Amino acid sequence: MKRADCQALDRADPLGPMRQRFVLPEGMIYLDGNSLGILPRHVGARIAEVIGKEWGQDLITSWNVHGWFDLPRKVGDRIAKLIGAPPGSVIAGDTISVNLFKLLGAAVKLRPGRKVILSDSGNFPSDLYVAQGLRDLLNVGHELRVVEPDEVLDAIDERVAVVMLTEVDYRTARLHDMKAVTEVAHKAGALTIWDLAHSAGAMPVDLAAADADLALGCTYKYLNGGPGAPGFLYVRPDLQEKIVPPLAGWWGHAAPFAFDLDYRPAPGIVRNQCGTQPILSLAALDAALDPWDGIDMQAVRKKSLALCRLFADLAVERCGRHGVKLMGPGDWRERGSHVSLGCPEGYAVMQALIASKVVGDFRAPDVIRFGFTPLYTSFTDVWDAVDRLADILDQHLWDRPEFLDRKAVT
Ligand SMILES: *Cc1c(COP(=O)(O)O)cnc(C)c1O
């Protein structure tokens, strides 16, 4: 494979023109859309309008006239289309951590008598922290059981209330088989909660076909909603009326403006809201979802795997002699849309790479991680990124004090 071959792949790429819809900083190769997605070009203008007109001029009336109050549901319905969920089953708002608290709290109440929350060691630590906090708050003897990813199926039994997993491992990119795990969980009478942080916008997700019970995700990664953009949560329609929200708040009340002293949950997905939502961020997210209209997620998957494979093959070929190794499954069907490389001195190597304008990130202890976002990453980007990585390793360019000094966000 040569650089010219990558340029030919780009010319033949049906998703290639989508790149125009994003603000790609000059000279930068951005392979961190799995942490913070790139700004879609029109979002700035849309936000300026929301601030100038809706907030600046129309003020409080905007809750009604500009649909602010319904925005979490409207945005939820747009996300639903990308994750195989029916209308009215997804609501945008809050963060993964907060939404997980809500869904996990509701789920354990739906399985009284069962005391095990099952997760795996590939889960994102915040998800495990939320479960630990909820367990301690409930204080009725729940156990958080954390097994290895390939032991999950065997660990599901009739003591398990909830199987709580992240579909794509944030480090290794290993993919859980959502349908298979959900089926085993249901046979044992357990509920499932799926974290879609590295799935939504990264690959096809079909919550309905998998019969998933509950799910949640964020929008600042592959969905490009912006820093701290609202997350979302999903509740399968037949469960919605059974949910008793542990964070009961007025935005989830059946009649919020009746100001009753007692809580009464709203029908449907809305009861999972708690309080006032960040409208500017929701408006940015709403606009950021525009490029996804009409996108075939199978085409996204095809390009994602092609980009990932190309990157991994080139990186191992050109940097293997420096100890660079592909992490995670060797079978590409069992992987999501990022590639993690085991790399000695990975932190300093990533700092040197960022200084040379190839942006990925680092995860302890020695993992350098690269996200591949088919709407705006090209095959030539992949070639150039590996070329710079090889230069940095061949010439020891990472071995400088400014690259070895650790920052707060890696
Ligand atoms: C990014 C990420 C989160 C982040 O949670 P927030 O509450 O939105 O900060 C949670 N889970 C997984 C799997 C993630 O990758």
XYZ file of N, CA and C and ligand atoms in Angstrom, residues 34-35 94-99 122-127 166-170 195-198 217-221 229 231 369, ligand 1:
108
model
N -13.551 9.775 18.698
C -14.136 8.861 19.685
C -14.103 9.463 21.090
N -13.440 10.614 21.248
C -13.448 11.321 22.539
C -14.222 12.629 22.435
N -28.890 15.130 30.210
C -27.976 14.640 31.251
C -26.738 13.941 30.644
N -26.003 13.212 31.477
C -24.789 12.547 31.003
C -24.982 11.038 31.108
N -24.038 10.296 30.561
C -24.114 8.833 30.712
C -24.170 8.472 32.190
N -23.293 9.081 32.980
C -23.220 8.701 34.393
C -24.558 8.930 35.096
N -25.164 10.098 34.856
C -26.455 10.406 35.495
C -27.549 9.494 34.936
N -27.555 9.309 33.632
C -28.586 8.452 33.036
C -28.443 7.000 33.483
N -14.067 -4.710 31.257
C -13.853 -3.827 30.106
C -14.775 -2.627 30.142
N -15.627 -2.557 31.161
C -16.561 -1.430 31.216
C -15.817 -0.144 31.565
N -16.434 0.973 31.237
C -15.837 2.266 31.538
C -15.924 2.478 33.059
N -14.836 2.893 33.690
C -14.856 2.975 35.154
C -16.014 3.790 35.716
N -16.393 4.886 35.067
C -17.489 5.696 35.617
C -18.765 4.866 35.775
N -19.004 3.963 34.831
C -20.196 3.118 34.913
C -20.142 2.249 36.176
N -20.906 -2.124 28.456
C -20.649 -1.202 27.358
C -20.435 -2.050 26.112
N -21.166 -1.710 25.042
C -21.134 -2.593 23.868
C -19.725 -2.674 23.274
N -19.074 -1.507 23.096
C -17.712 -1.486 22.539
C -16.747 -1.000 23.629
N -15.794 -1.830 23.961
C -14.810 -1.526 25.004
C -14.015 -0.276 24.631
N -13.982 0.705 25.552
C -13.336 1.994 25.235
C -11.831 1.850 25.028
N -24.449 0.440 27.334
C -23.813 1.738 27.155
C -23.301 1.801 25.711
N -23.826 2.782 24.968
C -23.514 2.898 23.538
C -22.505 4.010 23.237
N -21.694 4.382 24.239
C -20.760 5.516 24.061
C -19.902 5.365 22.808
N -19.439 4.145 22.533
C -18.565 3.940 21.375
C -19.273 3.193 20.256
N -26.232 6.589 26.138
C -25.001 6.926 25.435
C -24.729 8.403 25.535
N -23.602 8.803 24.962
C -23.266 10.221 24.936
C -23.268 10.686 23.487
N -23.192 11.990 23.294
C -23.275 12.522 21.930
C -22.061 13.367 21.566
N -21.130 13.523 22.506
C -19.958 14.351 22.203
C -18.864 13.563 21.510
N -19.028 12.238 21.388
C -18.018 11.409 20.715
C -18.386 11.315 19.228
N -21.826 17.762 25.557
C -23.173 17.691 24.951
C -24.035 16.699 25.744
N -26.321 13.658 26.930
C -26.401 12.250 26.585
C -27.815 11.869 26.183
N -4.457 5.521 21.475
C -5.766 5.176 20.929
C -6.146 6.149 19.809
C -17.122 8.408 27.430
C -17.785 7.349 28.222
C -18.568 7.663 29.334
C -18.637 9.065 29.846
O -19.674 9.282 30.736
P -20.211 10.767 30.996
O -21.062 10.618 32.169
O -20.942 11.184 29.749
O -19.026 11.644 31.239
C -19.255 6.632 29.956
N -19.172 5.365 29.513
C -18.386 5.031 28.454
C -18.315 3.618 27.980
C -17.663 6.004 27.795
O -16.874 5.678 26.786
